[in-house]
One Martini backbone bead per residue (centre of mass of N, CA, C, O) as a GRO file, in nm:
protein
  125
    1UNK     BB    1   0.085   0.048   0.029
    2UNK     BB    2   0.087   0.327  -0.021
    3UNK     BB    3   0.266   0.636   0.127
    4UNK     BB    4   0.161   1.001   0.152
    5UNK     BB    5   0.353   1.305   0.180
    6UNK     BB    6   0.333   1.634   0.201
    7UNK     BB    7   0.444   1.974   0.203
    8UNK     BB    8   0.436   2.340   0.244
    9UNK     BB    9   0.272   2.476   0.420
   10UNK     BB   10   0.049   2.756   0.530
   11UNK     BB   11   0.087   3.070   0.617
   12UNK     BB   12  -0.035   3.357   0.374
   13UNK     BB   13  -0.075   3.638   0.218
   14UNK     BB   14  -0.197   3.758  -0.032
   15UNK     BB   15   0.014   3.708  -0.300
   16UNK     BB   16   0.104   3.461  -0.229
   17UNK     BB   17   0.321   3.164  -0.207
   18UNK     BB   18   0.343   2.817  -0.258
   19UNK     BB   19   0.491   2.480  -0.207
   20UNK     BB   20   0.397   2.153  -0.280
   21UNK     BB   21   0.471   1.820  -0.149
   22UNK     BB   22   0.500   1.497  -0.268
   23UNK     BB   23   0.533   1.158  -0.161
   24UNK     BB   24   0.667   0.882  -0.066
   25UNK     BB   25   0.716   0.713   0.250
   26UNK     BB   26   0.739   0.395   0.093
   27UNK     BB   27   0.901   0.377  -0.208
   28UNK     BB   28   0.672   0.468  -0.435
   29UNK     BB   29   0.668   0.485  -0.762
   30UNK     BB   30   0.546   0.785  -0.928
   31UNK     BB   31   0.684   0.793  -1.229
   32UNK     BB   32   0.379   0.587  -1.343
   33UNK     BB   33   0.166   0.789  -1.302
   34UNK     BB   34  -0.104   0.974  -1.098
   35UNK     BB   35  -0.156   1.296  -0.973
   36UNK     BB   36  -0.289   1.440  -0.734
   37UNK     BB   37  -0.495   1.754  -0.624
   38UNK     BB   38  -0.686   1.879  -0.361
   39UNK     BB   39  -0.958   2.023  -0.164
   40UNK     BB   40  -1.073   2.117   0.174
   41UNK     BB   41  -1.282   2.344   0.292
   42UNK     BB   42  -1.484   2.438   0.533
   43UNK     BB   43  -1.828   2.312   0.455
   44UNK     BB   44  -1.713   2.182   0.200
   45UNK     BB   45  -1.626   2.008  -0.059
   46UNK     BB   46  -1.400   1.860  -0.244
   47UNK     BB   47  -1.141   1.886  -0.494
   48UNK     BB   48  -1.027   1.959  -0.769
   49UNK     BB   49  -0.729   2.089  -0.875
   50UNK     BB   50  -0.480   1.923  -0.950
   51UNK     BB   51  -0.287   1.691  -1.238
   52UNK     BB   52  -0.050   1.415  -1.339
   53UNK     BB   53   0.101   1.230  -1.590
   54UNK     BB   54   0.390   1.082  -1.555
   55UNK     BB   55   0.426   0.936  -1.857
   56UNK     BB   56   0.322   1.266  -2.025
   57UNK     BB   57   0.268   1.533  -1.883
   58UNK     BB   58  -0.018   1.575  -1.813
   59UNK     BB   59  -0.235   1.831  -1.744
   60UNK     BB   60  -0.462   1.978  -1.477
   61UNK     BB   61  -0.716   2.268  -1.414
   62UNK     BB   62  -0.882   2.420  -1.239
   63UNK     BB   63  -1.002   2.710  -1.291
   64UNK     BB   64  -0.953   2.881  -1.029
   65UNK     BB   65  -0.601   2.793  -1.089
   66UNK     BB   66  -0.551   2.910  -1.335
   67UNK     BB   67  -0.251   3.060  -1.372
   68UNK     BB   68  -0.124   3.027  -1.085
   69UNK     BB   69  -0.094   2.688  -1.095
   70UNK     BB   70   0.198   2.440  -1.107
   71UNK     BB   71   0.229   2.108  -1.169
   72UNK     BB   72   0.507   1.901  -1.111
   73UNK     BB   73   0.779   1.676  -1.173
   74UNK     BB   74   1.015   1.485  -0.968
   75UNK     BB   75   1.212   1.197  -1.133
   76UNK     BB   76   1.484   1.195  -0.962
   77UNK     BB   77   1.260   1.279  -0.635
   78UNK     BB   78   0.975   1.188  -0.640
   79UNK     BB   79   0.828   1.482  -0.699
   80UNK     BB   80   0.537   1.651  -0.636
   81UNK     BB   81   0.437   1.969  -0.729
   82UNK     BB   82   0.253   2.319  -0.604
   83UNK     BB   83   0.250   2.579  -0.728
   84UNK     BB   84   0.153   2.890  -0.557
   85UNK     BB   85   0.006   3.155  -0.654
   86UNK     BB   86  -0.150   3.429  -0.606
   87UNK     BB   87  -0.329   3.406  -0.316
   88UNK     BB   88  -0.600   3.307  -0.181
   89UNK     BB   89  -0.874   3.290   0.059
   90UNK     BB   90  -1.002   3.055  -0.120
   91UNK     BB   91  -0.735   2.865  -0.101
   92UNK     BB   92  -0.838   2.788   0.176
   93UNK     BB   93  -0.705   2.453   0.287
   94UNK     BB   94  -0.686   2.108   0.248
   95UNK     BB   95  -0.406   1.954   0.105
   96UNK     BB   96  -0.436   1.655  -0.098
   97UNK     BB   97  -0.281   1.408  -0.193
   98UNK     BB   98  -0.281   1.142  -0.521
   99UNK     BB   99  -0.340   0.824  -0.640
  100UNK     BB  100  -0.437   0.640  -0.955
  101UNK     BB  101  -0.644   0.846  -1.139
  102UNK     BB  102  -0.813   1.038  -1.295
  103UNK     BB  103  -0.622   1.207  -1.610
  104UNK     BB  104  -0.690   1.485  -1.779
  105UNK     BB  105  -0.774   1.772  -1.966
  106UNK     BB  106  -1.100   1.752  -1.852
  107UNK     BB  107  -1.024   1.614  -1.621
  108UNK     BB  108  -1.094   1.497  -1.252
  109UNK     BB  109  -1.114   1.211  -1.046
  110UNK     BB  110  -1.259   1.106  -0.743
  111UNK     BB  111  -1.094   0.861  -0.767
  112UNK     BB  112  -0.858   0.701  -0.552
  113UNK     BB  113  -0.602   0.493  -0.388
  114UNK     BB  114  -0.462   0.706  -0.268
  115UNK     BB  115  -0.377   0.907   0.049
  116UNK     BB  116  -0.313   1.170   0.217
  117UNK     BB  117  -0.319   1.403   0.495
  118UNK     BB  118  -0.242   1.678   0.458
  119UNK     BB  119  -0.220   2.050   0.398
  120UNK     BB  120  -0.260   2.330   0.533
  121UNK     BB  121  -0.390   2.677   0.398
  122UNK     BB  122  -0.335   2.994   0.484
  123UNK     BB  123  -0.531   3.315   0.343
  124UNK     BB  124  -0.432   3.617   0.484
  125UNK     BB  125  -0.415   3.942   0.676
   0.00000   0.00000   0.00000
């Protein structure tokens, strides 16, 4: 069984940036899968953010975070990023990657094999 594990939460001011990295905690090759962000703000629904598949860089990103959010795979370290520049109070969630769903150009599947535990982002003045 796969195990992911986040990095690079934290709380950052409107129009600031974080990047958080994904990887497996016991060894498992992300390096020919796909990769899921999701987000989870309290009393709303979880959300597909960006996906990527790694076996041809194919990538999808919610419209909310289009062009603001950059999804990347480092093959050599094993760790998929998302770069989240410009955000906002609205981008204020839970983000937990997942692997092994549906990751299309215009589709980001609800369904994934493992998920890791999550890392808070919070978007404040």
């Amino acid at each position: 069984q796969v195990q992911l594990v986040e990095s690079g939460g934290g709380a950052v001011q409107p129009g600031g940036s974080l990047r958080l990295s994904c990887t497996s905690s016991n060894g498992f090759d992300l390096r020919y899968t796909a990769i899921g962000w999701f987000r989870q703000a309290p009393g709303k629904e979880r959300e597909g953010v960006s996906c990527i598949r790694n076996h041809d860089g194919l990538t999808y990103y919610v419209e909310a975070v289009k062009g603001r959010f950059t999804i990347s795979s480092d093959k050599v370290r094993d760790v998929i990023y998302l770069q989240m520049d410009t955000l906002k109070p609205e981008d204020t969630a839970t983000y937990t990657c997942a692997i092994g769903g549906v990751c299309g150009s215009d589709v980001m599947g609800p369904r994934w094999d493992a998920w890791g535990e999550g890392t808070q982002i919070t978007v404040s003045s």
